[in-house]
């Protein structure tokens, strides 16, 4: 097992076929884009799935939910688009799961580990609109629960500013 897969497994919690696929996709994209592990938002990933591979991408490429450089567009497809803000280039990677058909879990893991990126993926540079970088937003005090919420998430109803849970609770009450 190479270092990237080891790092992914440690973060994900177990060794499975798609954590290997994700680790390889991340490593391959970083190589093709000439990018290191993202410390900030210089590298981002748009994942069209929310499976085990996404954990590997967070661990290996540093594209994470918390930093805002991982975008989940869960179409249930093994498509991972990596973009480098430095070079302005983006690489789209597709993994065809047909290779796993008729194989046991162990065999899938073995296969995923043995495939080279060229064998495993369809990869192409693509022209995409880069997502906007995450901004730091201010906080607003909710007039119902007295807790702060990000200003973009606050709703106003009858002149009161409410966090989303309070806003939805108020609407529910209104129905009764
Ligand atoms: Zn898994
Ligand atoms: Zn509230």
Short mmCIF file of C-alpha atoms and ligand atoms in Angstrom, two decimals:
data_model
loop_
_atom_site.label_atom_id
_atom_site.label_comp_id
_atom_site.label_asym_id
_atom_site.label_seq_id
_atom_site.Cartn_x
_atom_site.Cartn_y
_atom_site.Cartn_z
CA UNK A 1 0.00 0.00 0.00
CA UNK A 2 1.46 3.36 -0.86
CA UNK A 3 1.52 6.41 1.39
CA UNK A 4 -1.52 8.11 -0.13
CA UNK A 5 -3.70 5.02 0.30
CA UNK A 6 -2.44 4.55 3.84
CA UNK A 7 -3.33 8.14 4.69
CA UNK A 8 -6.80 7.72 3.16
CA UNK A 9 -7.48 4.47 5.03
CA UNK A 10 -6.42 6.03 8.32
CA UNK A 11 -8.85 8.92 7.82
CA UNK A 12 -11.69 6.80 6.40
CA UNK A 13 -11.48 4.04 9.00
CA UNK A 14 -11.23 0.96 6.80
CA UNK A 15 -9.71 -0.36 3.60
CA UNK A 16 -12.32 -0.69 0.85
CA UNK A 17 -12.42 -0.50 -2.96
CA UNK A 18 -13.61 3.08 -3.23
CA UNK A 19 -11.25 4.53 -0.66
CA UNK A 20 -8.49 3.20 -2.91
CA UNK A 21 -10.18 4.66 -5.99
CA UNK A 22 -10.45 8.05 -4.29
CA UNK A 23 -6.85 8.03 -3.11
CA UNK A 24 -5.64 7.17 -6.60
CA UNK A 25 -7.85 9.80 -8.23
CA UNK A 26 -6.56 12.46 -5.83
CA UNK A 27 -2.92 11.47 -6.33
CA UNK A 28 -3.32 11.35 -10.09
CA UNK A 29 -5.04 14.75 -10.24
CA UNK A 30 -2.36 16.36 -8.09
CA UNK A 31 0.32 14.94 -10.35
CA UNK A 32 -1.44 16.05 -13.56
CA UNK A 33 -2.18 19.53 -12.20
CA UNK A 34 1.22 19.92 -10.58
CA UNK A 35 -0.49 20.64 -7.27
CA UNK A 36 0.41 19.76 -3.71
CA UNK A 37 -1.99 18.89 -0.90
CA UNK A 38 -4.24 21.93 -0.44
CA UNK A 39 -3.47 23.91 2.68
CA UNK A 40 -6.11 26.43 1.67
CA UNK A 41 -8.30 26.64 -1.44
CA UNK A 42 -5.62 26.54 -4.15
CA UNK A 43 -6.85 23.09 -5.13
CA UNK A 44 -10.53 22.17 -5.08
CA UNK A 45 -12.57 19.12 -5.93
CA UNK A 46 -16.10 18.80 -7.22
CA UNK A 47 -17.24 15.26 -6.42
CA UNK A 48 -20.31 13.88 -8.16
CA UNK A 49 -20.76 11.23 -5.48
CA UNK A 50 -20.74 11.02 -1.70
CA UNK A 51 -19.20 7.57 -1.37
CA UNK A 52 -16.04 6.30 0.40
CA UNK A 53 -13.84 7.89 -2.30
CA UNK A 54 -14.69 11.37 -1.02
CA UNK A 55 -13.01 10.65 2.31
CA UNK A 56 -9.85 9.67 0.49
CA UNK A 57 -9.96 12.91 -1.48
CA UNK A 58 -10.19 14.91 1.75
CA UNK A 59 -7.29 13.01 3.30
CA UNK A 60 -4.99 12.93 0.28
CA UNK A 61 -5.71 16.15 -1.63
CA UNK A 62 -6.71 18.29 1.34
CA UNK A 63 -9.98 19.20 -0.39
CA UNK A 64 -12.26 19.22 2.63
CA UNK A 65 -15.79 20.19 3.62
CA UNK A 66 -14.54 22.44 6.40
CA UNK A 67 -12.21 24.48 4.18
CA UNK A 68 -14.91 24.82 1.55
CA UNK A 69 -12.79 23.41 -1.28
CA UNK A 70 -14.80 20.22 -1.58
CA UNK A 71 -18.11 20.50 -3.41
CA UNK A 72 -20.42 17.51 -3.27
CA UNK A 73 -22.79 17.35 -6.22
CA UNK A 74 -24.14 13.92 -5.52
CA UNK A 75 -25.26 12.60 -8.89
CA UNK A 76 -24.17 9.10 -7.83
CA UNK A 77 -21.39 9.12 -10.43
CA UNK A 78 -17.75 8.35 -9.81
CA UNK A 79 -16.70 11.67 -11.28
CA UNK A 80 -14.14 13.85 -9.55
CA UNK A 81 -13.23 17.21 -11.04
CA UNK A 82 -10.10 18.72 -9.57
CA UNK A 83 -9.21 22.34 -10.25
CA UNK A 84 -6.03 24.28 -9.58
CA UNK A 85 -6.53 28.00 -8.94
CA UNK A 86 -2.83 28.53 -9.59
CA UNK A 87 -2.75 27.17 -13.13
CA UNK A 88 -6.45 27.68 -13.89
CA UNK A 89 -6.65 24.12 -15.15
CA UNK A 90 -9.17 21.45 -14.24
CA UNK A 91 -9.01 17.70 -14.64
CA UNK A 92 -12.14 15.54 -14.82
CA UNK A 93 -11.67 11.96 -13.68
CA UNK A 94 -14.23 9.21 -14.21
CA UNK A 95 -14.00 5.75 -12.72
CA UNK A 96 -15.97 3.00 -14.46
CA UNK A 97 -17.08 0.50 -11.79
CA UNK A 98 -17.59 -2.27 -14.38
CA UNK A 99 -14.18 -3.65 -13.45
CA UNK A 100 -15.59 -4.60 -10.03
CA UNK A 101 -18.44 -6.69 -11.47
CA UNK A 102 -18.57 -10.31 -10.32
CA UNK A 103 -15.70 -9.84 -7.88
CA UNK A 104 -15.69 -10.27 -4.13
CA UNK A 105 -14.94 -7.38 -1.78
CA UNK A 106 -11.37 -8.60 -1.26
CA UNK A 107 -10.83 -8.99 -4.99
CA UNK A 108 -12.11 -5.47 -5.59
CA UNK A 109 -9.68 -4.06 -3.07
CA UNK A 110 -6.82 -6.01 -4.64
CA UNK A 111 -7.80 -4.88 -8.11
CA UNK A 112 -8.16 -1.24 -7.11
CA UNK A 113 -4.71 -1.34 -5.51
CA UNK A 114 -3.13 -2.90 -8.59
CA UNK A 115 -4.66 -0.69 -11.30
CA UNK A 116 -2.56 2.17 -12.62
CA UNK A 117 -4.41 5.51 -12.90
CA UNK A 118 -4.31 5.19 -16.69
CA UNK A 119 -6.05 1.83 -16.48
CA UNK A 120 -8.48 2.89 -13.77
CA UNK A 121 -9.63 6.27 -15.04
CA UNK A 122 -10.92 8.18 -17.98
CA UNK A 123 -9.24 11.54 -17.40
CA UNK A 124 -9.40 14.74 -19.40
CA UNK A 125 -8.66 18.40 -18.92
CA UNK A 126 -11.91 20.35 -19.00
CA UNK A 127 -13.04 23.94 -19.21
CA UNK A 128 -15.25 24.65 -16.25
CA UNK A 129 -16.40 27.68 -14.39
CA UNK A 130 -14.45 27.68 -11.15
CA UNK A 131 -16.60 27.86 -8.03
CA UNK A 132 -16.27 31.04 -5.98
CA UNK A 133 -13.98 30.82 -3.00
CA UNK A 134 -15.62 30.48 0.40
CA UNK A 135 -15.97 33.82 2.17
CA UNK A 136 -15.82 34.55 5.82
CA UNK A 137 -19.27 35.77 6.81
CA UNK A 138 -20.54 37.71 9.76
CA UNK A 139 -22.88 36.35 12.41
CA UNK A 140 -26.35 37.48 13.40
CA UNK A 141 -28.03 36.91 16.74
CA UNK A 142 -31.26 34.93 16.41
CA UNK A 143 -34.04 36.76 18.25
CA UNK A 144 -35.74 33.49 19.25
CA UNK A 145 -32.98 31.27 20.63
CA UNK A 146 -30.34 33.92 21.28
CA UNK A 147 -27.66 31.97 19.41
CA UNK A 148 -25.50 33.26 16.58
CA UNK A 149 -25.90 32.01 13.02
CA UNK A 150 -24.07 32.90 9.79
CA UNK A 151 -25.75 35.96 8.22
CA UNK A 152 -26.50 34.19 4.92
CA UNK A 153 -28.48 31.55 6.85
CA UNK A 154 -30.66 33.93 8.81
CA UNK A 155 -34.26 34.62 7.72
CA UNK A 156 -36.43 37.57 8.60
CA UNK A 157 -40.06 37.06 9.55
CA UNK A 158 -42.31 39.82 10.95
CA UNK A 159 -39.23 41.97 11.53
CA UNK A 160 -37.49 39.28 13.62
CA UNK A 161 -34.25 37.75 12.53
CA UNK A 162 -34.30 34.00 13.01
CA UNK A 163 -31.80 31.18 12.59
CA UNK A 164 -33.05 28.42 10.28
CA UNK A 165 -34.17 25.93 12.98
CA UNK A 166 -36.18 28.70 14.70
CA UNK A 167 -37.51 29.93 11.35
CA UNK A 168 -38.76 26.46 10.42
CA UNK A 169 -40.21 25.95 13.92
CA UNK A 170 -42.11 29.25 13.61
CA UNK A 171 -43.50 28.23 10.25
CA UNK A 172 -44.61 24.88 11.65
CA UNK A 173 -46.44 26.67 14.48
CA UNK A 174 -48.09 28.94 11.96
CA UNK A 175 -49.66 25.93 10.23
CA UNK A 176 -51.45 24.71 13.37
ZN1 LIG B 1 -15.24 2.58 2.67
ZN1 LIG B 2 -32.63 30.48 16.70
#
